[in-house]
Structures are given as C-alpha cells and as structure tokens.
Amino acid sequence: VKGSPPDLVAGALRGEIRALARLLTVLEGDWEAGAGEAMQLLTPHAGRAHVIGVTGPPGVGKSTLVDRLVTARASEASHRVAVLAFDPSSPFTGGALLGDRIRMGGRALDPGVYIRSVANRVHAGGLSRTAARLVTALDAVGYGTILLETVGAGQSEVEVAALAHTVLVVLAPGFGDEIQALKAGILETADLLVVNKADLPGAERVAATLRAEAAPRGESGAEACPVLLVSAETGAGIPELVAAIRERDEARSSGGGAERRRTRVRWLLEEAARDALWQRYARSHAGPLAAQTLRVLAGEIDPESAARRLIDEDLGIDGEGDDGKPDS
Amino acid sequence: VKGSPPDLVAGALRGEIRALARLLTVLEGDWEAGAGEAMQLLTPHAGRAHVIGVTGPPGVGKSTLVDRLVTARASEASHRVAVLAFDPSSPFTGGALLGDRIRMGGRALDPGVYIRSVANRVHAGGLSRTAARLVTALDAVGYGTILLETVGAGQSEVEVAALAHTVLVVLAPGFGDEIQALKAGILETADLLVVNKADLPGAERVAATLRAEAAPRGESGAEACPVLLVSAETGAGIPELVAAIRERDEARSSGGGAERRRTRVRWLLEEAARDALWQRYARSHAGPLAAQTLRVLAGEIDPESAARRLIDEDLGIDGEGDDGKPDS
C-alpha cells in the first residue's frame, strides 16, 4: 500500500487495514509531512468512539484484562475494537517480553480488532498529541471502542489517559505500595478502580486501600470512584466490569462528560498553539536565545530570569533587530 | 522565621536551616511571589555542587541506597549533603508508608544533611523547573552533594534526572520486566546502572540484562555504561559505587560534562521562555482562543489545525483586532 494522505484516508475509511496502518504511521510523523492533511480529512468523520484508558504498573495484568475487554466488546455484532499499547512492557508492543506472555494471537487476526504498539516510536510533538491523532483516525474509520493501555506513572501517561472518556486504573495484590506513586498522577483521574488477580491473597486489602483513597474529597455530592475486584485470568468479575464500562458509555451518549471533553479540547489546542508559537519565535530569535544561553552558562543569570528578559524585551513574535543584549 | 526573600537568602547563606526551609517554600511558589527575586540573589553563589539523580521503580531500595550514599559523603569533614525526594512512595516523603521503612531518623537531625520531600507539592511551572530552583538554592548555600530521588518513569521524571550531573538507575532482582518501561525513558540517560539487593537470587540475571541494554550503540568510541552490583542493606559494593561516583565528580571538576550542562541550560531556558511567551499570548488572545476551542468542540476542525490557524493568523504577540475567525 502506497499513497498520498488523501488516498490513505480514503482506503482506511473503506476498511482497508494496510491503508490504516500506513495512515497511522503518517499521523505519527510531522504535521507538514502529511499528518496535518490527514487530520483535516479525518476529523469530520470522528466523534463517536468510546475511548477507554487502561492504566496501571507493569505486572498487574493490564494486557490480559485488555484482552478480556476486547473479547467482550468485539463479540458484539459489527462492533470493532482497537487497542493502542503505550506500555513498553506490554506483550502487545512486542519486543523482548513477547514470548510467553502474548495472549492476543487470535485477536490480532480478527478483522474486528486492531492492535497497534505506540510504545517505542519517536514522537515529535509529545506522546499525548500523537495519541490524540491516532484516536481520531481509529474513531473516524469506525472503531467503536478504543483502548489505550498505559503504565499510569508520569506526566505523559496522565496526558494520554486524559484523552479517554473512561479511565480504568488497575492494580493487583502485592502492588499496594504503587498506590502512593499513582496518587501523584493518575489515581485522581480514575473512573473505575480495578483490582485484578482477585483470586490471590491480599486482593481485598488492596481494594480497601483503594476505597480509602477514592473516598470523595471536598465537593459535596461527589461520588466515590467504584472499586471492582476481577480476575482477568479466570474471567471472574469481568461481566460486572463490562457493565460498568457500558453504563459510562451510555451516560456519555446522553451528554455526560461534556466538561471533561471541553477540558481535553482546550488542553490539546493550547499545547499545540504553545508549540507553534514557540517554533515561530525560536526561528526568528536564534541570536538572542543563544546570547541568553551563554549568560546562563556563565552563571550571570538563572534560566528563568533569562527567559523572562528575552520575552519581555520583545515586542512581537516577528520582531527584528533584537541583539539579545540586556538593557543594563 | 519570617522575612522577605533577601532576608531568607541571607539567612540560608549563613547556614540557618529554618531560613533555608522557608526559602525553598518560596522557590516552590510563583516567580512573582518571591521566587524570582530569590533566584537572582542565589544564582551567583551556585555552581559547585555535584548533583546525583537516583532513579528506579518503587521497591528496588532507592531510599536505603540514598541513605548509604548520604552516610558515605556526609562522613567527610565539612561536606554537606542534601536529598530532594520526588518519589511519593519514598519513606523520605513521609505519608502512609513512613512507619516501618524510615531509616534516616538520625541523618535528618545531622546538621550536615538536609532532606526535603518535593513529591506531593503543587508545581506551577512543572516539576523539573521547581527542582532546578531548589538545586540552585541548595548548591548556593553550600551543599556539596545533592541527591535527587525519583521513580524514573515518565517525562517529568526524565526531566528531573536531566538536572543531575550523574544519573544512577537502580534496579533489583524481580524487576527485570521494569527494564522495558525504563527503556522508554530514563535508561539511556544513565551514567551508572546499579543492581541493588545483589545478595538475592536473580541479581546477576538483572545485571546481565542491563549490560545488554547498556552496550554502546552506534557511535564509535562510546563506552558501555558500567553495571554495579550492591547491597544497600549489607553495604556490599557500596565503596565501589562511591568510588565510581567520586570519579565522575572529579571528571566534572576538570571540565567533563560541559556538553550535558549546555543541553540542560538550553532546555531550562527554552521551557521557561516558552511558558512566558504563551502566558503573554494567551492573555492578549483570550477571545480567539475561545472561538477556536468552540470550533474544535463542534468537530469542525482538529485541535492542531486550530492552533496553527490561531498562531499563523497572528502578526504579533501583542497583536490586536484578531477576532479568531478563520479566513475561509
């Protein structure tokens, strides 16, 4: 499959898997190299998919759980499911750990299921921006459910999860300590807290800790985030989890989550605008930038003061004649 | 202790611990609320400390290792050591896990050792910018070694580690899977790879995996990153680790790491300039920003196209009269 962005978009919209794969590769690349053109063509077709983030530390069984969720949704007539795997230790992402842990062999060949590893690729504009593009494309070509598998620690993980309509945070017995790490990031964005491997000892203790963390804080009328115990391995608790996800999907269809959507759009727009503004500025101010860098390296000024001086001195992003020298 | 930023800086430079604590709190706050004034006073005094990042997943024993390193350096005459703990699961950060894991009780009272938790605070300008300010302050007031304890996964973690002259990535037996997760982030920035709990079974296997990952890639003349086996609990291997760190410190004093320093300074400057530029732009373009947000929410345009249209339409960051409407 070769072709221009419009050809690839047309092919992907017709359901051609190889065109879709090529299209996603284009979307992972530079805006000017075709990603922008493709996004403009895809956007009018998007807006229906339910995007579900599945996040948690390596080892809690996220991939097995994702497999279960894929099977549950893909078994419905004409419902297509896509998985974007951002966890580099996920079996979906291939690599060294693929061998004994892969469970999706059959699924990957199922025409209703599309799986893509995004873990080890280079992302010019940040992981979350790439993720947003891929979600738009998969949504546009008709995947009704899009699962984002992420590790759930760190800023870019939180940003990827923020793309989801529904965020599942997954833990397992023996991962109680990780709750503290998650607290600093993803825990507060969770819609459903899932304790996997519920057949192992200690599951109830992890669930109790999560319930304490998930207790509503501050706002009156706030509801506690539900904690579900499941075993992705045996299937126990999976129907209840699928029902809870479906409930959220229905709430979304009837207008729920509008506030979150507004926040997400505003954030994606601002991040992109910030980058575009900076690129334009840096191109036209290479000299002053280099001069201030030297001053910081010489210990004359701290980086933040230098940055403020640079911007405050400037009168326009197309400004000329600024030699970067301080006023003093 | 109360006082203006200049008072706090003067007190901290005289060695007053309470003034230092207050000063760091000011530095964690807004630039305009005193952080900027303090940074300008501190910067001329900074530039001597050896900054060491200690990163790795929760559970590998980072805190015990940090304790060992603190003890090793603080036992030297007149050498002062500071620890900034960014790992929310670290015993240094207090919280739920404090009880049975804290080992620094004595150290925290040692006048040559200063410990600060940065994990759960709010950071207006990003964690790494706050970290850079705190490092400058601790450096300026005379801490010769500054240890940054971080989890090592995710973008902000990588950014914090990038502040260090020397990055230790710590793993332990049973954490082989985590190598994949670290690969996407911090592993390539490591200067020393440390396998802790080397007395436990499986340590040699983790070390072998790390050696394979750390093999020099591409560039001719590149050296493999050393892999050291230690037990922070028993002290085995610690003298060798301390020697390796000291070697890096001496290389730094004789001009090593200049390239990394340039990259770090450039990055801190650009991040701050990008923010300052954006704040100025967003203030003067609230209307067009809101208009484009609505267009994205309506599905008319994708966020990146909207952002580019916004910036490209604009002729100056103080521009007026832009109503945010598209040309078409």
XYZ file of C-alpha atoms in Angstrom:
656
model
C 0.000 0.000 0.000
C 1.384 3.362 -1.005
C -0.284 6.649 -1.500
C -0.830 10.233 -0.544
C -2.558 11.133 2.726
C -5.937 11.534 0.930
C -5.523 8.076 -0.655
C -4.635 6.527 2.695
C -7.581 8.214 4.420
C -9.948 7.016 1.692
C -8.573 3.467 1.908
C -8.777 3.404 5.698
C -12.360 4.714 5.592
C -13.191 1.821 3.222
C -11.861 -0.578 5.874
C -8.507 -1.431 4.302
C -6.241 -2.474 7.171
C -2.951 -1.850 5.388
C -4.041 1.661 4.410
C -4.978 2.246 8.064
C -1.553 1.074 9.262
C 0.193 3.374 6.778
C -2.116 6.227 7.734
C -1.294 5.842 11.433
C 2.421 5.930 10.575
C 1.855 9.194 8.688
C -0.028 10.561 11.714
C 2.915 9.662 13.964
C 5.138 11.835 11.795
C 5.490 15.543 11.181
C 2.451 17.698 10.652
C 3.842 19.114 7.428
C 4.770 15.650 6.110
C 1.151 14.621 5.735
C -0.192 14.319 9.290
C -1.891 17.704 9.053
C -3.552 16.955 5.728
C -4.762 13.583 7.010
C -6.131 15.064 10.249
C -8.166 17.614 8.342
C -9.735 14.855 6.282
C -10.358 12.536 9.244
C -11.822 14.988 11.763
C -15.316 15.304 10.211
C -15.698 11.507 10.458
C -14.695 11.238 14.121
C -16.596 11.741 17.351
C -18.418 8.502 18.075
C -15.914 6.099 19.672
C -15.761 5.333 23.371
C -12.140 5.785 24.410
C -11.080 3.761 27.443
C -7.762 4.183 29.228
C -6.424 1.088 30.981
C -3.541 2.126 33.204
C -1.502 0.582 35.972
C 2.051 -0.550 36.781
C 3.722 -3.352 34.814
C 2.784 -6.733 36.255
C -0.808 -6.103 37.332
C -2.184 -7.938 34.304
C -3.369 -4.986 32.213
C -2.838 -6.842 28.945
C -4.862 -9.875 29.995
C -7.590 -7.517 31.149
C -7.485 -5.610 27.856
C -7.754 -8.962 26.074
C -10.910 -9.723 28.097
C -12.437 -6.337 27.340
C -11.622 -6.655 23.646
C -13.256 -10.085 23.555
C -16.341 -8.810 25.386
C -16.884 -5.881 23.001
C -15.687 -7.470 19.768
C -18.111 -10.362 20.213
C -20.966 -7.936 19.616
C -22.211 -7.822 16.048
C -20.376 -5.237 13.949
C -18.627 -3.603 16.906
C -14.959 -3.003 16.139
C -12.322 -2.537 18.826
C -8.853 -1.002 18.639
C -6.002 -1.191 21.149
C -3.185 1.366 21.328
C -0.461 -0.018 23.595
C 1.754 2.632 25.203
C 3.213 0.341 27.853
C 6.660 -0.761 26.684
C 6.395 -3.876 28.848
C 3.070 -4.869 27.298
C 3.073 -8.046 25.196
C 1.123 -6.068 22.585
C 4.170 -3.933 21.988
C 6.298 -6.892 21.033
C 9.922 -6.759 21.981
C 11.842 -8.926 24.374
C 8.952 -9.953 26.551
C 6.662 -11.062 23.779
C 7.375 -14.784 24.041
C 5.408 -16.372 26.826
C 3.000 -13.607 27.602
C 1.193 -12.986 24.373
C -2.444 -13.909 24.503
C -3.778 -11.881 21.635
C -2.568 -14.061 18.765
C -6.092 -14.860 17.644
C -7.433 -11.385 18.289
C -4.812 -9.680 16.181
C -6.095 -11.590 13.160
C -9.746 -10.892 13.947
C -10.935 -8.299 11.392
C -12.954 -6.529 14.101
C -9.869 -5.947 16.259
C -6.926 -3.674 15.506
C -3.861 -3.577 17.757
C -1.057 -1.063 17.498
C 2.043 -0.563 19.616
C 2.951 3.081 20.108
C 5.473 2.446 22.872
C 8.825 2.722 21.206
C 8.235 5.206 18.451
C 9.612 8.700 18.333
C 7.038 11.406 18.870
C 7.921 14.839 17.610
C 5.134 16.645 19.406
C 4.766 14.593 22.552
C 3.132 11.271 23.189
C -0.291 12.665 24.005
C -0.529 14.614 20.773
C 0.343 11.525 18.759
C -2.184 9.550 20.778
C -4.873 12.144 20.069
C -4.203 11.879 16.326
C -4.338 8.070 16.332
C -7.550 8.055 18.381
C -9.166 10.465 15.894
C -8.164 8.213 12.999
C -9.391 4.980 14.601
C -12.617 6.727 15.624
C -13.094 8.112 12.089
C -12.668 4.740 10.384
C -15.274 3.143 12.637
C -13.718 1.563 15.726
C -16.452 1.926 18.337
C -14.206 1.186 21.296
C -10.595 2.333 21.547
C -8.500 1.036 24.435
C -5.355 2.911 25.486
C -3.001 0.732 27.544
C -0.554 2.846 29.591
C 1.674 2.431 32.630
C -0.009 5.236 34.543
C 3.040 6.919 36.064
C 4.427 10.250 34.991
C 3.135 13.266 33.191
C 2.880 11.959 29.627
C 0.968 8.925 30.895
C -1.507 11.169 32.646
C -1.858 13.186 29.456
C -2.592 10.081 27.396
C -5.155 8.913 29.959
C -6.776 12.357 29.783
C -7.761 11.515 26.194
C -10.030 8.731 27.459
C -13.717 9.098 28.235
C -13.335 6.381 30.845
C -10.157 5.704 32.821
C -9.596 2.309 34.458
C -6.764 2.207 36.984
C -5.667 -1.388 37.501
C -3.799 -2.796 40.481
C -3.241 -6.280 41.877
C -2.280 -7.932 45.170
C 1.310 -7.050 46.020
C 1.013 -3.629 44.372
C -0.245 -1.736 47.426
C 2.919 0.352 47.547
C 2.343 1.525 43.992
C -0.796 3.348 45.097
C 1.383 6.112 46.520
C 3.146 6.516 43.181
C -0.151 6.526 41.296
C -1.583 9.072 43.710
C 0.779 11.708 42.390
C -0.524 11.126 38.896
C -3.313 9.077 37.546
C -5.340 7.975 40.545
C -7.409 11.128 40.738
C -8.411 10.795 37.089
C -9.775 7.257 37.582
C -13.408 6.493 36.757
C -13.177 2.846 37.767
C -10.624 1.267 40.090
C -9.948 -2.370 39.244
C -8.175 -4.903 41.459
C -7.067 -7.699 39.143
C -5.925 -11.168 40.287
C -8.690 -11.004 42.883
C -8.248 -14.743 43.478
C -4.813 -14.119 45.024
C -4.343 -13.359 48.726
C -4.216 -9.674 49.572
C -6.703 -8.562 46.894
C -9.215 -7.359 49.467
C -6.502 -5.364 51.248
C -5.533 -3.543 48.044
C -9.234 -2.905 47.386
C -9.656 -1.463 50.897
C -6.678 0.861 50.401
C -8.099 1.985 47.058
C -11.517 2.593 48.596
C -9.912 4.801 51.226
C -8.000 6.737 48.547
C -11.072 7.011 46.338
C -13.345 8.372 49.045
C -14.949 11.591 47.790
C -12.907 14.606 48.781
C -14.221 18.059 49.446
C -17.037 18.693 46.994
C -20.475 17.858 48.305
C -22.392 15.417 46.168
C -19.167 13.886 44.848
C -19.431 10.148 44.438
C -16.688 7.729 45.395
C -14.978 6.035 42.464
C -16.179 2.383 42.334
C -13.661 -0.361 43.166
C -14.168 -3.631 41.275
C -12.452 -6.942 42.001
C -11.841 -9.094 38.914
C -9.716 -11.939 37.641
C -8.790 -11.403 34.018
C -7.278 -14.901 34.071
C -10.447 -16.752 35.179
C -13.000 -14.202 33.980
C -14.488 -13.639 37.445
C -15.940 -10.142 37.805
C -15.472 -9.315 34.114
C -19.225 -9.113 33.300
C -19.660 -6.564 36.110
C -16.709 -4.532 34.809
C -18.056 -4.624 31.247
C -21.454 -3.481 32.570
C -19.862 -0.590 34.463
C -17.993 0.473 31.318
C -21.169 0.221 29.254
C -23.005 2.369 31.786
C -20.365 5.066 31.373
C -20.621 4.765 27.590
C -24.373 5.314 27.754
C -24.002 8.281 30.114
C -21.573 9.747 27.587
C -24.015 9.278 24.687
C -26.634 11.189 26.630
C -24.376 14.175 27.159
C -22.263 13.148 30.144
C -18.592 14.052 30.277
C -19.078 17.333 28.395
C -16.977 19.189 30.913
C -14.135 16.711 30.556
C -14.366 16.932 26.787
C -14.089 20.723 26.947
C -11.037 20.466 29.194
C -9.422 17.945 26.847
C -10.031 20.004 23.709
C -8.839 23.181 25.357
C -5.707 21.424 26.565
C -4.863 19.850 23.181
C -5.419 23.178 21.462
C -3.268 25.092 23.936
C -0.429 22.590 23.826
C -0.346 22.745 20.035
C -0.632 26.542 19.981
C 2.143 26.858 22.533
C 4.414 24.741 20.333
C 3.527 26.577 17.141
C 4.090 29.933 18.815
C 7.435 28.836 20.205
C 8.668 27.388 16.916
C 7.902 30.634 15.185
C 9.577 32.637 17.920
C 12.689 30.436 18.128
C 13.190 30.641 14.358
C 13.184 34.429 14.381
C 15.174 34.829 17.632
C 18.003 32.327 17.365
C 20.589 35.013 18.141
C 19.074 36.399 21.347
C 18.354 32.838 22.508
C 21.985 31.839 22.046
C 23.156 35.005 23.804
C 20.979 34.353 26.849
C 22.102 30.706 26.929
C 25.708 31.897 27.188
C 24.848 34.246 30.031
C 23.207 31.399 31.966
C 26.185 29.119 31.283
C 28.486 31.833 32.640
C 26.469 31.891 35.875
C 25.435 35.523 35.342
C 21.714 34.842 35.414
C 19.332 31.975 36.122
C 17.430 30.360 33.217
C 14.015 31.657 34.220
C 15.170 35.262 34.568
C 16.922 34.959 31.208
C 13.745 33.622 29.616
C 11.615 36.421 31.011
C 14.089 39.030 29.902
C 14.069 37.511 26.408
C 10.287 37.565 26.088
C 9.653 40.861 27.870
C 12.218 42.674 25.753
C 10.494 41.513 22.680
C 7.618 43.446 21.173
C 6.349 40.987 18.614
C 6.946 37.415 17.577
C 8.122 38.653 14.208
C 10.304 41.289 15.851
C 13.627 42.205 14.306
C 16.767 43.937 15.405
C 16.911 42.425 18.880
C 20.529 41.653 19.578
C 19.775 39.775 22.793
C 21.834 42.125 24.932
C 20.404 43.036 28.308
C 19.296 46.593 28.931
C 21.740 47.055 31.777
C 11.455 32.550 60.756
C 9.780 35.209 58.676
C 11.191 37.581 56.183
C 11.467 38.861 52.675
C 13.231 36.783 50.006
C 16.509 38.735 50.546
C 16.314 38.049 54.306
C 15.682 34.355 53.713
C 18.545 34.124 51.201
C 20.897 35.868 53.630
C 19.827 33.578 56.486
C 20.180 30.437 54.378
C 23.643 31.552 53.188
C 24.627 31.924 56.882
C 23.595 28.293 57.397
C 20.259 28.824 59.139
C 18.192 25.720 58.465
C 14.802 27.299 59.119
C 15.560 30.152 56.735
C 16.571 27.548 54.140
C 13.300 25.648 54.587
C 11.291 28.854 54.183
C 13.390 29.860 51.195
C 12.721 26.546 49.439
C 8.994 27.012 50.022
C 9.225 30.447 48.409
C 11.094 28.879 45.460
C 8.314 26.316 45.046
C 5.847 29.155 44.613
C 5.183 31.731 41.931
C 8.025 33.613 40.310
C 6.393 36.950 41.079
C 5.691 35.990 44.703
C 9.379 35.997 45.595
C 10.868 33.014 43.776
C 12.282 35.267 41.049
C 13.866 37.689 43.486
C 15.398 34.816 45.463
C 16.749 33.103 42.326
C 18.513 36.263 41.218
C 20.224 36.517 44.602
C 21.131 32.821 44.786
C 22.489 32.261 41.269
C 25.887 33.971 41.740
C 26.586 31.632 44.702
C 25.736 28.408 42.889
C 27.726 26.198 40.549
C 29.827 23.914 42.715
C 27.579 21.052 43.894
C 27.633 17.578 42.408
C 24.027 16.706 41.597
C 23.253 12.979 41.592
C 19.979 11.503 40.360
C 18.954 8.191 41.953
C 16.086 6.760 39.956
C 14.279 3.454 39.723
C 10.880 1.854 40.336
C 9.356 1.757 43.844
C 10.630 -1.268 45.769
C 14.206 -1.513 44.457
C 15.598 0.046 47.635
C 16.451 3.529 46.358
C 15.946 5.108 49.775
C 18.260 2.683 51.563
C 20.828 3.294 48.851
C 20.434 7.065 49.169
C 20.926 6.640 52.924
C 24.207 4.798 52.240
C 25.416 7.460 49.831
C 24.493 10.242 52.242
C 26.395 8.500 55.034
C 29.420 7.967 52.802
C 29.634 11.618 51.739
C 28.445 13.274 54.957
C 31.123 11.454 56.956
C 33.738 13.529 55.174
C 34.835 16.605 57.071
C 32.714 19.652 56.251
C 30.966 18.039 53.296
C 27.239 18.722 53.412
C 24.666 16.583 51.608
C 21.072 17.332 50.609
C 18.349 14.959 49.442
C 15.346 16.026 47.364
C 12.821 13.176 47.347
C 10.462 13.182 44.347
C 9.288 9.591 44.788
C 5.886 9.664 46.504
C 6.490 6.142 47.814
C 9.833 7.103 49.372
C 9.985 6.997 53.167
C 11.658 10.423 52.960
C 8.422 11.891 51.714
C 6.500 10.788 54.776
C 2.930 9.758 54.256
C 1.319 6.398 54.721
C 4.423 4.282 54.245
C 6.632 6.154 56.637
C 6.289 3.767 59.599
C 8.490 0.754 59.168
C 10.690 1.893 56.342
C 12.277 5.046 57.547
C 15.982 4.752 58.090
C 17.020 8.356 58.014
C 15.933 9.357 61.516
C 19.481 10.115 62.604
C 20.516 11.644 59.308
C 17.670 14.126 59.272
C 18.981 15.602 62.511
C 22.598 15.635 61.329
C 23.448 19.301 60.628
C 25.425 18.242 57.555
C 22.406 16.568 55.964
C 19.268 18.240 54.655
C 16.281 16.218 53.447
C 13.269 17.634 51.632
C 10.233 15.931 50.159
C 9.044 17.509 46.930
C 6.675 14.698 45.999
C 3.263 15.971 46.881
C 3.550 19.666 46.355
C 1.900 21.609 43.602
C 4.270 22.926 40.972
C 3.038 25.798 38.898
C 5.774 25.580 36.298
C 6.397 21.867 36.184
C 8.316 19.602 38.480
C 11.647 19.995 36.728
C 11.612 23.769 36.945
C 10.906 23.621 40.675
C 13.650 21.032 41.037
C 16.101 23.290 39.191
C 15.326 26.163 41.559
C 15.757 24.007 44.675
C 19.034 22.571 43.372
C 20.355 26.093 42.748
C 19.438 27.120 46.302
C 20.976 24.068 47.975
C 24.079 24.476 45.803
C 24.326 28.176 46.665
C 24.107 27.639 50.422
C 26.903 25.086 50.349
C 25.610 21.541 49.951
C 28.405 19.811 48.058
C 26.342 16.801 47.058
C 22.651 16.976 46.131
C 20.788 13.708 45.643
C 17.541 13.654 43.634
C 15.456 10.561 44.350
C 12.915 9.894 41.563
C 10.847 6.991 40.270
C 12.368 7.143 36.809
C 9.258 6.588 34.687
C 7.558 9.252 32.639
C 8.519 12.542 31.140
C 8.744 14.727 34.238
C 10.936 12.126 35.912
C 13.294 12.153 32.969
C 13.357 15.938 33.117
C 14.267 15.928 36.802
C 17.004 13.373 36.199
C 18.347 15.586 33.408
C 19.257 18.131 36.070
C 21.791 15.704 37.550
C 25.465 15.567 36.642
C 25.409 11.858 37.379
C 22.378 9.606 36.951
C 22.162 6.298 38.828
C 19.450 3.959 37.588
C 18.655 1.405 40.296
C 17.022 -1.987 39.813
C 16.805 -5.154 41.911
C 16.115 -8.851 41.410
C 12.499 -9.323 40.362
C 12.450 -6.027 38.480
C 13.677 -7.365 35.140
C 10.361 -6.507 33.492
C 10.700 -2.889 34.538
C 13.735 -2.527 32.279
C 11.402 -2.288 29.300
C 9.487 0.530 30.949
C 12.681 2.345 31.886
C 13.981 1.911 28.343
C 11.369 4.307 27.051
C 12.572 6.937 29.476
C 15.468 7.098 31.791
C 17.701 4.181 30.889
C 19.514 5.978 28.097
C 20.392 8.857 30.411
C 22.058 6.554 32.992
C 25.707 7.099 33.916
C 25.815 4.188 36.345
C 23.495 1.190 36.424
C 23.066 -0.230 39.918
C 21.603 -3.625 40.806
C 20.630 -3.393 44.457
C 19.829 -6.380 46.713
C 22.677 -8.206 44.981
C 22.557 -10.848 47.730
C 19.151 -12.026 46.481
C 18.748 -14.683 43.761
C 18.371 -13.280 40.278
C 20.634 -10.262 40.775
C 23.134 -11.499 38.225
C 20.368 -12.042 35.674
C 19.107 -8.460 36.053
C 22.719 -7.272 35.736
C 23.179 -9.303 32.548
C 20.003 -7.806 31.053
C 21.175 -4.317 31.968
C 24.613 -4.973 30.464
C 22.951 -5.995 27.215
C 20.778 -2.853 27.211
C 23.715 -0.645 28.148
C 26.007 -1.896 25.389
C 27.258 1.089 23.406
C 25.034 1.817 20.438
C 26.105 3.336 17.193
C 28.794 5.902 17.911
C 32.297 4.587 17.727
C 34.311 5.153 20.869
C 31.177 5.136 23.014
C 31.725 3.372 26.307
C 29.244 0.982 27.854
C 27.545 2.276 30.982
C 29.012 0.416 33.998
C 26.762 -2.014 35.861
C 27.458 -2.279 39.610
C 26.044 -4.887 41.985
C 25.499 -3.623 45.531
C 23.564 -4.358 48.682
C 22.467 -1.155 50.354
C 21.240 -3.315 53.244
C 24.583 -5.012 53.998
C 26.873 -2.382 52.478
C 28.444 -4.788 49.990
C 29.630 -2.981 46.836
C 28.937 0.466 48.296
C 32.621 1.532 48.440
C 32.970 0.720 44.725
C 29.809 2.701 43.926
C 31.027 5.668 45.981
C 34.360 5.495 44.144
C 32.627 5.465 40.762
C 30.553 8.497 41.767
C 33.649 10.296 43.022
C 35.400 9.581 39.734
C 32.558 11.225 37.868
C 32.667 14.187 40.252
C 36.387 14.649 39.565
C 35.868 14.366 35.795
C 33.230 17.081 36.135
C 35.581 19.379 38.077
C 38.132 19.069 35.280
C 35.662 20.170 32.643
C 33.737 16.968 31.863
C 30.026 17.085 31.218
C 30.171 20.508 29.566
C 28.007 19.318 26.697
C 25.383 17.970 29.052
C 25.429 21.229 31.006
C 24.856 23.221 27.813
C 21.923 20.992 26.882
C 20.429 21.357 30.360
C 20.753 25.145 30.416
C 19.346 25.485 26.943
C 16.424 23.263 27.845
C 15.586 25.103 31.096
C 15.798 28.425 29.292
C 13.599 27.300 26.422
C 10.964 25.764 28.667
C 10.719 28.962 30.699
C 10.690 31.163 27.589
C 8.007 29.021 26.005
C 5.820 29.462 29.091
C 6.425 33.196 29.354
C 5.642 33.624 25.659
C 2.472 31.586 25.923
C 1.213 33.395 29.033
C 1.637 36.697 27.292
C -0.078 35.435 24.161
C -2.982 33.780 25.987
C -3.660 36.952 27.982
C -3.959 39.058 24.854
C -5.830 36.450 22.754
C -8.469 35.036 25.089
C -11.219 35.694 22.525
C -9.665 33.947 19.511
C -8.617 31.049 21.757
C -12.177 30.571 22.999
C -13.515 30.817 19.436
C -11.159 28.116 18.168
C -11.975 25.906 21.164
C -15.645 26.065 20.187
C -14.837 25.122 16.601
C -12.904 22.058 17.788
C -15.719 21.085 20.169
C -18.157 21.318 17.254
C -15.997 18.853 15.299
C -15.277 21.410 12.556
C -11.529 21.290 12.934
C -8.892 19.297 14.799
C -7.018 20.926 17.706
C -3.656 21.104 15.928
C -5.080 22.750 12.811
C -6.961 25.197 15.020
C -3.758 26.019 16.920
C -1.782 26.622 13.745
C -4.503 28.792 12.306
C -4.537 30.805 15.528
C -0.785 31.397 15.523
C -0.315 31.842 11.783
C -3.090 34.409 11.566
C -1.427 36.416 14.215
C 1.164 39.042 13.352
C 2.497 39.884 16.793
C 2.181 38.596 20.313
C 0.728 41.948 21.327
C -1.498 41.983 18.253
C -4.980 43.410 18.477
C -8.161 43.169 16.468
C -7.929 39.435 15.752
C -11.426 38.106 16.153
C -10.343 34.484 15.826
C -12.482 33.846 12.752
C -10.956 31.693 10.040
C -10.069 33.208 6.715
C -12.370 30.897 4.807
